[in-house]
mmCIF file of C-alpha atoms in Angstrom:
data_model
loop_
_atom_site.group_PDB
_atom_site.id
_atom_site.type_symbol
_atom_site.label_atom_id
_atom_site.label_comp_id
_atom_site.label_asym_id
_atom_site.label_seq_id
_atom_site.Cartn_x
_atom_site.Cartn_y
_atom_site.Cartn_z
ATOM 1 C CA UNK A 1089 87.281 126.608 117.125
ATOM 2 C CA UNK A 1090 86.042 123.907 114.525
ATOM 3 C CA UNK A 1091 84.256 120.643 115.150
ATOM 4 C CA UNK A 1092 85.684 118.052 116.765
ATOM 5 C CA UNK A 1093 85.172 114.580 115.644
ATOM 6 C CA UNK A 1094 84.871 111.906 118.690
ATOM 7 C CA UNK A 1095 86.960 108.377 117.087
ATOM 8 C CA UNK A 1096 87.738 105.069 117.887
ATOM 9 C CA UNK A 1097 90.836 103.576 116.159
ATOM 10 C CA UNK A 1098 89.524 100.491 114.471
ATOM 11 C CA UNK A 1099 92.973 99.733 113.048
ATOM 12 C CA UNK A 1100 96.850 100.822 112.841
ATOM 13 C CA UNK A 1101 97.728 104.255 114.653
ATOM 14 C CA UNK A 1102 96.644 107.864 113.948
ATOM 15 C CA UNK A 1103 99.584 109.905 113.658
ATOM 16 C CA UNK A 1104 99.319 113.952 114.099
ATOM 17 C CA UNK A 1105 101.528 114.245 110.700
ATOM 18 C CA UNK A 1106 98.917 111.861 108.272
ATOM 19 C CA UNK A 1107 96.544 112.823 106.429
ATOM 20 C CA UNK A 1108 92.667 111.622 106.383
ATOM 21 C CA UNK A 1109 90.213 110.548 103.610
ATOM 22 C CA UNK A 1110 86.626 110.880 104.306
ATOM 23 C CA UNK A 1111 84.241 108.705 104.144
ATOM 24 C CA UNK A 1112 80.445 109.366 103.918
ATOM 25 C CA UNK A 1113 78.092 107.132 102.795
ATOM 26 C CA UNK A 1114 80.671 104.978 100.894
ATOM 27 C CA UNK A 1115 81.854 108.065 98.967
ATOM 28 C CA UNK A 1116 84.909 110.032 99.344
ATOM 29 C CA UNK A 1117 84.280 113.388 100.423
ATOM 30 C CA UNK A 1118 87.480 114.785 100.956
ATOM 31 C CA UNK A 1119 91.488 114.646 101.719
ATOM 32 C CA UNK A 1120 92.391 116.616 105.045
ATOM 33 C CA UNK A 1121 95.542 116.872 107.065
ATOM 34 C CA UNK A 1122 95.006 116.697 110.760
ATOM 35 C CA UNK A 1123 94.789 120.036 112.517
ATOM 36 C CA UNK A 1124 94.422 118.609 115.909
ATOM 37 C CA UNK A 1125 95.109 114.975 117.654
ATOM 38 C CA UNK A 1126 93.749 114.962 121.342
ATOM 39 C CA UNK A 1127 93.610 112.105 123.679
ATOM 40 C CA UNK A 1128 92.009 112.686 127.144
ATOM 41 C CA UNK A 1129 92.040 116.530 126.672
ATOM 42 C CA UNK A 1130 95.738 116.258 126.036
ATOM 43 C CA UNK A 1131 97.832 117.251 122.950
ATOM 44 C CA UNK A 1132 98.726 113.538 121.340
ATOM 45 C CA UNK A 1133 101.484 112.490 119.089
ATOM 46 C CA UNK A 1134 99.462 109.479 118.068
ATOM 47 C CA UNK A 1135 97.018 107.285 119.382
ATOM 48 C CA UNK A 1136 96.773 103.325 119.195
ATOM 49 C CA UNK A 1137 94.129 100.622 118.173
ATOM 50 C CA UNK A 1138 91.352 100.709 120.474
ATOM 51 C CA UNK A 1139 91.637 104.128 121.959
ATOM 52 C CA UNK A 1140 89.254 106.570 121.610
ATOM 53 C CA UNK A 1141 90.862 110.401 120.486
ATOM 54 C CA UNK A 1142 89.506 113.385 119.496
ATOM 55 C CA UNK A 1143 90.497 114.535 115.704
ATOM 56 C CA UNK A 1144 89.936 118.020 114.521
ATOM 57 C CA UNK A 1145 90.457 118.427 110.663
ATOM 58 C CA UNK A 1146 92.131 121.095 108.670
ATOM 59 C CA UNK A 1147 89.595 123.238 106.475
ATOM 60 C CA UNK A 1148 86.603 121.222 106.936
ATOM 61 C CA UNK A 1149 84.041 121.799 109.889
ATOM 62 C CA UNK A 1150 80.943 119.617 108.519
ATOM 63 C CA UNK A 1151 81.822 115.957 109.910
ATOM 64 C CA UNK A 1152 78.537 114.202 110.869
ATOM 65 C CA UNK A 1153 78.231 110.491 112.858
ATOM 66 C CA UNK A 1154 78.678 107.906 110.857
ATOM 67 C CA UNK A 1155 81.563 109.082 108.929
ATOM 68 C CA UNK A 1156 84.679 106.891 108.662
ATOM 69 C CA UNK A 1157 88.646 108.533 108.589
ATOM 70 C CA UNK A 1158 91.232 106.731 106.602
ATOM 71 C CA UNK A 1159 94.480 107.680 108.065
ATOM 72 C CA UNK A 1160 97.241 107.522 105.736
ATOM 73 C CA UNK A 1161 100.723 109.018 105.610
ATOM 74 C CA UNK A 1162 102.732 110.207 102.698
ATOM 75 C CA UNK A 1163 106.523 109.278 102.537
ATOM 76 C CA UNK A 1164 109.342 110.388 100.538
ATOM 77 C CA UNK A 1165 111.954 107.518 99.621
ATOM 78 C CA UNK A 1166 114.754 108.490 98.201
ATOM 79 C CA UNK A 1167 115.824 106.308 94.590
ATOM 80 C CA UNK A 1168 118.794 104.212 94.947
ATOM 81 C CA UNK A 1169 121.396 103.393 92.086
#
C-alpha cells in the first residue's frame, strides 16, 4: 500500500500531475511525483488552499510529521521566433 501522508495546503493548489520536494529538518530529502491525491477518501484532481488531502508519494514510504511538501509542476513552453 505505502504511507500516506495527512496535509494541509498552506498555499497554491496540489495538482495530481506535480511533483514534490521534501522537506525535513530544513534539508531536502528528495524529488517525488505524486502517486496518489485523495480528498475525503475520494480520488482528487487537485485540492485548494486550506483543505486538508491525503498525498501518497511515488518510491518513497518513510515520511514522518513534521515534514513539509513543495508542490511544483514542470512545463514545457515551446520557443517562439
Amino acid at each position: 500500500m505505502g504511507t500516506v501522508a495527512g496535509c494541509r495546503v498552506l498555499a497554491g493548489v496540489v495538482q495530481r500531475d506535480a511533483r514534490i520536494r521534501l522537506i525535513r529538518e530544513s534539508r531536502v530529502i528528495g524529488d517525488y511525483g505524486i502517486e496518489s491525491l485523495k480528498r475525503e477518501k475520494d480520488d482528487a484532481r487537485e485540492v485548494r488552499e486550506g483543505l486538508e488531502c491525503g498525498i501518497r508519494l511515488a518510491g518513497f514510504n518513510d515520511v514522518k510529521e513534521g515534514d513539509l511538501f513543495e508542490v511544483y509542476k514542470i512545463e514545457e513552453i515551446a520557443r517562439t521566433f
